[in-house]
Coordinates of C-alpha atoms and ligand atoms in Angstrom, one line a residue:
M208 CA -6.9 -21.7 -30.9
T209 CA -5.4 -24.4 -28.6
R210 CA -5.8 -23.6 -25.0
D211 CA -2.6 -22.3 -23.4
T212 CA -2.4 -25.0 -20.8
A213 CA 1.1 -24.0 -19.8
I214 CA -0.1 -20.7 -18.4
F215 CA -3.6 -21.8 -17.3
D216 CA -2.1 -24.7 -15.3
L217 CA 0.0 -22.1 -13.5
I218 CA -3.0 -19.9 -12.8
A219 CA -4.8 -23.0 -11.4
K220 CA -1.7 -23.6 -9.2
E221 CA -1.6 -20.0 -8.0
R222 CA -5.4 -20.2 -7.2
E223 CA -4.8 -23.3 -5.1
R224 CA -1.9 -21.7 -3.3
Q225 CA -4.2 -18.8 -2.4
V226 CA -7.1 -21.0 -1.4
K227 CA -5.2 -23.3 1.0
G228 CA -2.9 -20.9 2.8
I229 CA -3.0 -18.1 5.4
E230 CA -2.1 -14.9 3.7
L231 CA -0.5 -12.4 6.0
I232 CA 1.4 -10.1 3.6
A233 CA 0.2 -6.6 4.8
S234 CA 0.0 -5.2 1.3
E235 CA -2.1 -8.0 -0.2
N236 CA -5.8 -8.7 -0.3
F237 CA -8.4 -10.8 -2.2
V238 CA -10.6 -8.8 -4.6
S239 CA -14.3 -9.5 -5.0
D240 CA -15.6 -11.6 -8.0
Q241 CA -17.0 -8.4 -9.5
V242 CA -13.6 -6.7 -9.4
L243 CA -12.0 -9.8 -10.9
E244 CA -14.7 -9.9 -13.7
A245 CA -14.2 -6.3 -14.6
M246 CA -10.4 -6.8 -14.8
G247 CA -10.8 -9.7 -17.1
S248 CA -13.3 -7.9 -19.4
V249 CA -13.3 -6.6 -22.9
M250 CA -12.3 -3.2 -21.6
T251 CA -8.7 -4.4 -22.0
N252 CA -9.1 -4.1 -25.8
K253 CA -9.7 -0.4 -25.8
Y254 CA -7.0 2.3 -26.4
A255 CA -8.0 5.6 -24.8
E256 CA -5.0 7.9 -24.5
G257 CA -6.1 11.2 -23.0
Y258 CA -8.9 11.8 -20.5
P259 CA -12.8 11.4 -20.7
G260 CA -14.1 13.7 -23.4
H261 CA -10.5 14.5 -24.6
R262 CA -9.1 11.3 -26.2
Y263 CA -6.7 10.6 -29.0
Y264 CA -8.8 7.6 -30.2
G265 CA -12.3 7.1 -31.5
G266 CA -14.9 4.8 -29.9
C267 CA -14.1 6.0 -26.3
E268 CA -17.7 6.8 -25.4
V269 CA -18.2 3.8 -23.2
V270 CA -14.8 3.8 -21.4
D271 CA -15.3 7.6 -20.9
M272 CA -18.4 6.8 -18.8
S273 CA -16.6 4.0 -16.9
E274 CA -13.6 6.2 -16.1
E275 CA -15.9 9.1 -15.1
L276 CA -17.8 6.7 -12.7
A277 CA -14.5 5.7 -11.2
R278 CA -13.5 9.3 -10.7
T279 CA -16.9 10.3 -9.2
R280 CA -16.9 7.4 -6.7
L281 CA -13.3 8.0 -5.7
K282 CA -14.0 11.7 -5.0
Q283 CA -16.9 10.7 -2.9
L284 CA -14.9 8.1 -1.0
Y285 CA -12.3 10.6 0.3
G286 CA -14.0 13.9 -0.1
A287 CA -11.6 14.9 -2.9
E288 CA -12.0 17.7 -5.4
Y289 CA -9.5 16.3 -7.9
V290 CA -8.6 12.7 -8.8
N291 CA -6.7 10.8 -11.4
V292 CA -7.5 7.1 -11.7
Q293 CA -5.0 6.3 -14.5
P294 CA -1.7 5.5 -12.8
H295 CA -0.8 1.9 -13.4
S296 CA 0.7 1.5 -9.9
G297 CA 1.6 3.4 -6.8
A298 CA 5.1 4.0 -8.0
Q299 CA 3.7 5.5 -11.3
A300 CA 1.4 7.8 -9.3
N301 CA 4.4 9.0 -7.2
M302 CA 6.5 9.4 -10.4
A303 CA 3.8 11.7 -11.8
V304 CA 3.8 13.8 -8.6
F305 CA 7.6 14.1 -8.8
M306 CA 7.3 15.2 -12.4
A307 CA 4.6 17.8 -11.7
C308 CA 6.3 19.2 -8.6
L309 CA 10.0 18.9 -9.0
K310 CA 12.9 19.4 -11.5
A311 CA 15.6 16.8 -11.8
G312 CA 18.1 17.3 -8.9
D313 CA 15.6 19.0 -6.6
T314 CA 15.6 18.0 -2.9
F315 CA 12.7 16.1 -1.4
M316 CA 12.2 14.2 1.9
G317 CA 10.6 10.9 2.7
L318 CA 10.8 8.2 5.4
N319 CA 14.0 6.2 5.4
L320 CA 13.4 2.9 3.5
S321 CA 15.0 0.8 6.2
H322 CA 12.7 2.4 8.7
G323 CA 9.6 1.3 6.8
G324 CA 9.6 3.8 3.9
H325 CA 8.4 3.0 0.3
L326 CA 10.8 2.3 -2.5
S327 CA 9.6 5.3 -4.6
H328 CA 10.1 7.7 -1.7
G329 CA 13.8 8.1 -2.3
S330 CA 15.5 4.7 -2.5
A331 CA 19.0 5.0 -4.1
V332 CA 18.1 2.4 -6.7
N333 CA 14.6 3.9 -7.6
F334 CA 13.9 6.8 -10.0
S335 CA 13.1 8.9 -7.0
G336 CA 16.6 8.5 -5.5
L337 CA 18.4 8.4 -8.9
M338 CA 16.9 11.5 -10.5
F339 CA 16.2 13.7 -7.4
H340 CA 18.1 14.6 -4.3
A341 CA 16.5 12.5 -1.6
I342 CA 16.9 13.2 2.1
D343 CA 15.2 11.2 4.8
Y344 CA 13.7 11.2 8.3
S345 CA 13.5 8.2 10.6
L346 CA 11.7 6.5 13.4
C347 CA 12.7 7.1 17.0
E348 CA 14.7 4.1 18.2
E349 CA 13.0 4.2 21.6
T350 CA 9.4 4.6 20.6
G351 CA 9.4 3.1 17.1
R352 CA 7.3 6.1 15.9
V353 CA 8.1 8.8 13.4
D354 CA 10.7 11.2 14.9
Y355 CA 8.8 14.4 14.1
D356 CA 11.4 16.6 15.8
E357 CA 14.0 15.3 13.4
L358 CA 11.7 15.7 10.5
E359 CA 11.1 19.3 11.3
Q360 CA 14.8 20.1 12.0
K361 CA 15.8 18.5 8.7
A362 CA 13.0 20.3 6.8
R363 CA 14.1 23.6 8.1
A364 CA 17.8 23.0 7.5
E365 CA 17.6 21.5 4.0
R366 CA 14.3 23.1 2.7
P367 CA 13.1 20.2 0.5
K368 CA 10.6 21.2 -2.2
L369 CA 8.4 18.2 -1.4
I370 CA 7.8 16.3 1.9
I371 CA 6.3 12.8 1.7
A372 CA 4.5 10.9 4.5
G373 CA 3.4 7.3 4.2
A374 CA 5.1 4.0 4.7
S375 CA 5.3 0.4 3.7
A376 CA 5.9 -1.0 7.2
Y377 CA 4.6 1.5 9.8
S378 CA 1.8 0.5 12.2
R379 CA 0.9 3.9 13.7
E380 CA -1.3 6.8 12.8
W381 CA 0.5 9.8 11.3
D382 CA 0.4 13.4 12.5
Y383 CA -0.3 14.9 9.1
A384 CA -1.2 18.3 10.6
R385 CA 2.3 18.6 12.1
I386 CA 4.0 17.8 8.8
R387 CA 1.7 20.2 6.9
K388 CA 2.7 23.0 9.3
V389 CA 6.4 22.6 8.7
A390 CA 5.8 22.2 4.9
D391 CA 3.9 25.5 4.9
E392 CA 6.7 27.2 6.9
I393 CA 9.3 26.3 4.3
G394 CA 7.1 26.5 1.3
A395 CA 7.2 22.8 0.5
I396 CA 4.5 20.7 -1.1
F397 CA 3.2 18.0 1.3
M398 CA 2.3 14.7 -0.3
V399 CA 0.9 11.6 1.5
D400 CA 1.2 8.1 0.0
M401 CA -1.7 6.4 1.8
A402 CA -1.3 3.1 -0.1
H403 CA -1.2 0.9 3.0
P404 CA -4.0 2.3 5.2
A405 CA -6.2 3.6 2.2
G406 CA -9.1 1.2 3.1
L407 CA -9.1 2.1 6.8
I408 CA -9.1 5.8 5.8
A409 CA -11.9 5.3 3.4
A410 CA -13.9 3.7 6.2
G411 CA -13.2 6.7 8.5
L412 CA -11.1 4.7 10.9
L413 CA -7.9 6.7 10.5
D414 CA -7.3 10.4 9.8
N415 CA -8.0 11.3 6.1
P416 CA -4.8 12.8 4.6
V417 CA -6.8 14.5 1.8
K418 CA -7.8 17.1 4.5
H419 CA -4.1 17.9 5.3
A420 CA -1.9 17.2 2.3
H421 CA -1.6 19.1 -1.0
I422 CA -1.5 15.8 -2.9
V423 CA -2.3 12.3 -1.9
T424 CA -1.3 9.1 -3.8
S425 CA -2.3 5.5 -3.2
T426 CA -2.3 2.0 -4.6
T427 CA -5.8 0.5 -5.0
H428 CA -5.0 -3.1 -4.1
K429 CA -4.0 -3.2 -0.5
T430 CA -6.5 -2.5 2.3
L431 CA -8.7 -0.8 -0.3
R432 CA -9.2 -4.2 -1.9
G433 CA -9.3 -3.2 -5.6
P434 CA -7.3 -4.2 -8.6
R435 CA -3.6 -3.6 -8.7
G436 CA -3.1 0.1 -9.6
G437 CA -2.6 3.7 -8.5
I438 CA -4.5 6.9 -7.9
I439 CA -3.8 10.6 -7.2
L440 CA -6.1 12.9 -5.2
M441 CA -6.3 16.4 -4.0
G442 CA -8.7 17.9 -1.5
K443 CA -8.4 21.3 -3.2
D444 CA -6.6 22.3 -6.4
F445 CA -4.0 25.0 -6.2
P446 CA -1.8 27.1 -8.5
N447 CA 1.7 25.5 -8.9
P448 CA 4.1 27.3 -6.6
W449 CA 7.0 27.4 -9.0
G450 CA 5.1 29.7 -11.5
K451 CA 5.0 27.2 -14.4
T452 CA 2.8 28.8 -17.0
T453 CA 0.8 27.7 -20.1
P454 CA 1.9 28.9 -23.5
K455 CA -0.6 31.7 -23.0
G456 CA 1.2 32.8 -19.9
E457 CA -1.4 31.7 -17.4
V458 CA -0.2 30.0 -14.2
K459 CA -0.9 26.3 -14.4
M460 CA -3.0 24.6 -11.8
M461 CA -1.6 21.6 -10.0
S462 CA -4.5 19.4 -11.4
A463 CA -3.4 20.2 -15.0
L464 CA 0.3 19.5 -14.1
L465 CA -0.6 16.2 -12.5
D466 CA -2.9 15.1 -15.4
S467 CA -0.2 15.8 -17.9
A468 CA 2.5 14.2 -15.7
V469 CA 0.4 11.0 -15.8
F470 CA -0.4 11.2 -19.5
P471 CA 1.6 12.0 -21.6
G472 CA 4.4 12.6 -19.1
T473 CA 5.0 9.1 -17.7
Q474 CA 2.3 6.8 -19.2
G475 CA 0.6 6.1 -22.5
G476 CA -2.8 4.4 -22.8
P477 CA -4.7 3.9 -19.6
L478 CA -5.7 0.4 -18.6
E479 CA -9.4 0.8 -19.0
H480 CA -10.2 -2.7 -17.7
V481 CA -8.3 -1.9 -14.5
I482 CA -10.1 1.5 -14.3
A483 CA -13.4 -0.3 -14.6
A484 CA -12.3 -2.7 -11.8
K485 CA -11.2 0.3 -9.7
A486 CA -14.7 1.8 -10.2
V487 CA -16.2 -1.5 -8.9
A488 CA -13.9 -1.5 -5.9
F489 CA -14.6 2.2 -5.0
G490 CA -18.3 1.4 -5.2
E491 CA -17.8 -1.5 -2.8
A492 CA -15.8 0.7 -0.5
L493 CA -18.7 3.1 -0.2
T494 CA -20.9 0.5 1.4
P495 CA -21.6 -0.2 5.1
E496 CA -20.2 -3.8 4.6
F497 CA -16.8 -2.3 3.7
V498 CA -16.8 -0.2 6.9
A499 CA -17.6 -3.4 8.9
Y500 CA -14.8 -5.2 7.1
Q501 CA -12.2 -2.5 7.9
K502 CA -13.3 -2.5 11.6
Q503 CA -12.6 -6.2 11.6
V504 CA -9.2 -5.7 9.9
K505 CA -8.2 -3.3 12.6
T506 CA -9.5 -5.5 15.5
N507 CA -7.8 -8.6 14.0
A508 CA -4.5 -6.6 13.8
A509 CA -4.7 -5.4 17.4
V510 CA -5.4 -8.8 18.7
M511 CA -2.7 -10.4 16.6
A512 CA -0.1 -7.8 17.8
Q513 CA -1.1 -8.5 21.4
A514 CA -0.8 -12.3 20.9
F515 CA 2.8 -11.8 19.6
I516 CA 3.6 -9.6 22.6
D517 CA 2.1 -12.2 24.9
K518 CA 4.5 -14.8 23.4
G519 CA 7.5 -12.6 24.1
Y520 CA 7.9 -11.0 20.6
K521 CA 8.8 -7.4 20.2
I522 CA 6.4 -5.4 18.0
I523 CA 8.0 -2.2 16.7
S524 CA 6.3 0.7 18.5
G525 CA 4.6 -1.7 20.8
G526 CA 1.4 -2.3 18.9
T527 CA -0.7 -1.2 15.9
D528 CA -3.2 1.5 15.0
N529 CA -3.9 0.0 11.5
H530 CA -3.8 -3.3 9.7
S531 CA -0.1 -4.2 10.0
M532 CA 2.7 -4.9 12.4
L533 CA 6.4 -5.3 12.3
V534 CA 7.9 -8.0 14.5
D535 CA 11.6 -7.7 15.6
L536 CA 12.7 -11.4 15.9
R537 CA 15.9 -10.6 17.8
T538 CA 14.4 -10.4 21.3
K539 CA 13.0 -13.9 21.1
Y540 CA 15.2 -15.7 18.4
P541 CA 18.4 -13.6 18.1
D542 CA 19.9 -16.1 15.6
L543 CA 16.9 -16.3 13.3
T544 CA 16.9 -14.1 10.3
G545 CA 13.7 -12.8 8.5
K546 CA 14.9 -14.7 5.4
V547 CA 14.9 -18.1 7.2
A548 CA 11.7 -17.4 9.0
E549 CA 9.9 -16.3 5.9
K550 CA 11.0 -19.5 4.1
A551 CA 9.9 -21.8 6.9
L552 CA 6.5 -20.1 7.2
V553 CA 5.9 -20.3 3.5
A554 CA 6.6 -24.0 3.6
A555 CA 3.9 -24.2 6.2
D556 CA 1.5 -22.3 3.9
I557 CA 1.6 -19.1 6.0
T558 CA 2.7 -16.3 3.7
T559 CA 4.5 -13.3 5.1
N560 CA 7.5 -11.2 4.1
K561 CA 10.9 -10.6 5.7
N562 CA 11.4 -6.9 6.5
M563 CA 14.1 -4.7 7.9
V564 CA 13.4 -3.3 11.3
P565 CA 14.5 0.2 12.3
F566 CA 18.2 0.2 13.1
D567 CA 18.5 -3.3 11.8
T568 CA 21.8 -5.0 12.3
R569 CA 21.2 -7.2 9.2
S570 CA 20.9 -6.4 5.5
A571 CA 17.7 -6.1 3.5
F572 CA 18.4 -9.6 2.1
Q573 CA 18.6 -11.2 5.6
T574 CA 16.6 -8.8 7.9
S575 CA 15.8 -9.2 11.6
G576 CA 12.1 -8.7 11.1
L577 CA 8.8 -10.1 9.7
R578 CA 5.9 -7.9 8.5
F579 CA 2.3 -9.1 9.1
G580 CA -1.0 -7.7 8.1
T581 CA -4.7 -8.7 8.4
P582 CA -6.5 -7.4 5.3
A583 CA -6.4 -10.7 3.4
I584 CA -7.3 -13.1 6.2
T585 CA -10.1 -10.7 7.2
T586 CA -11.5 -10.9 3.7
R587 CA -11.4 -14.7 4.1
G588 CA -13.7 -14.2 7.1
L589 CA -11.3 -14.9 10.0
K590 CA -12.3 -13.1 13.2
E591 CA -10.3 -12.1 16.2
D592 CA -10.8 -15.4 18.0
K593 CA -8.5 -17.0 15.3
M594 CA -5.6 -14.5 15.7
P595 CA -4.0 -16.2 18.8
W596 CA -4.2 -19.5 16.9
I597 CA -2.4 -18.0 13.9
V598 CA 0.3 -16.6 16.2
D599 CA 0.7 -19.9 17.9
L600 CA 1.2 -21.6 14.5
I601 CA 3.8 -19.0 13.5
D602 CA 5.6 -19.5 16.8
R603 CA 5.7 -23.3 16.5
V604 CA 7.4 -22.9 13.1
L605 CA 9.8 -20.2 14.3
Q606 CA 10.9 -22.4 17.2
A607 CA 11.9 -25.1 14.8
P608 CA 12.3 -23.6 11.3
E609 CA 14.4 -26.5 10.1
S610 CA 12.0 -29.2 11.3
E611 CA 10.1 -30.8 8.4
S612 CA 7.7 -32.6 10.8
V613 CA 6.7 -29.4 12.6
I614 CA 6.2 -27.6 9.3
A615 CA 4.1 -30.5 7.9
A616 CA 1.9 -30.5 11.1
V617 CA 1.3 -26.8 11.0
R618 CA 0.6 -26.9 7.2
A619 CA -2.0 -29.6 7.8
E620 CA -3.7 -27.4 10.4
V621 CA -3.6 -24.4 8.2
N622 CA -5.1 -26.2 5.2
R623 CA -7.8 -27.8 7.3
E624 CA -8.9 -24.4 8.7
M625 CA -8.8 -22.7 5.3
T626 CA -11.2 -25.1 3.7
Q627 CA -13.8 -23.6 6.1
H628 CA -13.3 -20.2 4.4
P629 CA -14.1 -20.4 0.7
L630 CA -12.4 -17.7 -1.4
F631 CA -13.7 -17.8 -5.0
A632 CA -17.2 -18.3 -6.4
W633 CA -15.7 -20.1 -9.4
Ligands
DSN252 N1 5.9 -3.1 -1.9 C1 4.7 -2.6 -1.3 C2 4.5 -3.2 0.0 O1 4.5 -4.4 0.2 O2 4.3 -2.4 1.0 C3 4.6 -1.1 -1.4 O3 5.8 -0.5 -1.0

């Protein structure tokens, strides 16, 4: 067959973009060559609806072993009793939890999207907000941290059946124990979506939500540095609290509800090539090298946040405990929107994303903030000594976002430095 140059030329272009630039999107990372190899493997050819040992197709003996290995490694990584490695994404993992725990129209509570919450935690345009009654909690304007008092008051007043912790743009550690306490008080299920800090948690650098929550979900491609995908975990299985029973009248366990909510509830055939790549990533995450990597991610983020502060930027909450930070541009450049800033930085080969800040005065399309994260540049091998340099480059662009000469000069510096940090073996 003729080579599809149209698409392979684009893949080559994307590879070049990744190689030459500074990647600061907090939810992105660069997987290892082994993860890449497993994803591009013959495992993609196999249909395997069902679970290991219980499939609807023949010939699943090998993928059964691969999926079982992924499950075993994931349990070991977080000290979990139950895991499901089949969700195609974090949103799919969350959808399965909703399906297992709620009925359409039930009330649940998550972090306000414009305060850093995830789309599938109750956004009005997402299934979670469309099919269920979403209420939210916020960050405290003064501290930039979760307003736990408000969370508790709302939980007691509105009695949601599910409370969700976890965020897309929140740089602080969570008080999971405090949320679990109020969840127990009102009889709610407590779920943590640890997608962003999953790698730091796996390395033991942040509190492990598996110890506190009934159910934990995550993506596998952010700090965890695996292929794009989702997972569901539980520290301990438990009987579903709404009394759902099997046809024989036995109370269903949450593990059974979650498994059937993933398949056949919300997905068909699992992506066995991605599951094999997840197994590779979980194996990598169990190594001392991964712990050292996560320590560097955290150090780089702390140094980067301080460098922004030293230049007069406002960081929401005043710093970071994890891999990310949210910069409020208004204190330094009141007229600069996140949209314009993102575009200028991308032109200088520094990739980041515009982000609303809590109590933003601009829309989600304009925004007053930028979100930065260190997982990808740390994988590239950049250490803390380079963080002030990166912040300096960013500041030069933001001072003159319309200046083609400034952008060209910064881009040349970025490209020169990144040639020192090879990315792919191929
Ligand atoms: N969209 C992903 C992120 O960038 O954080 C998850 O919400």
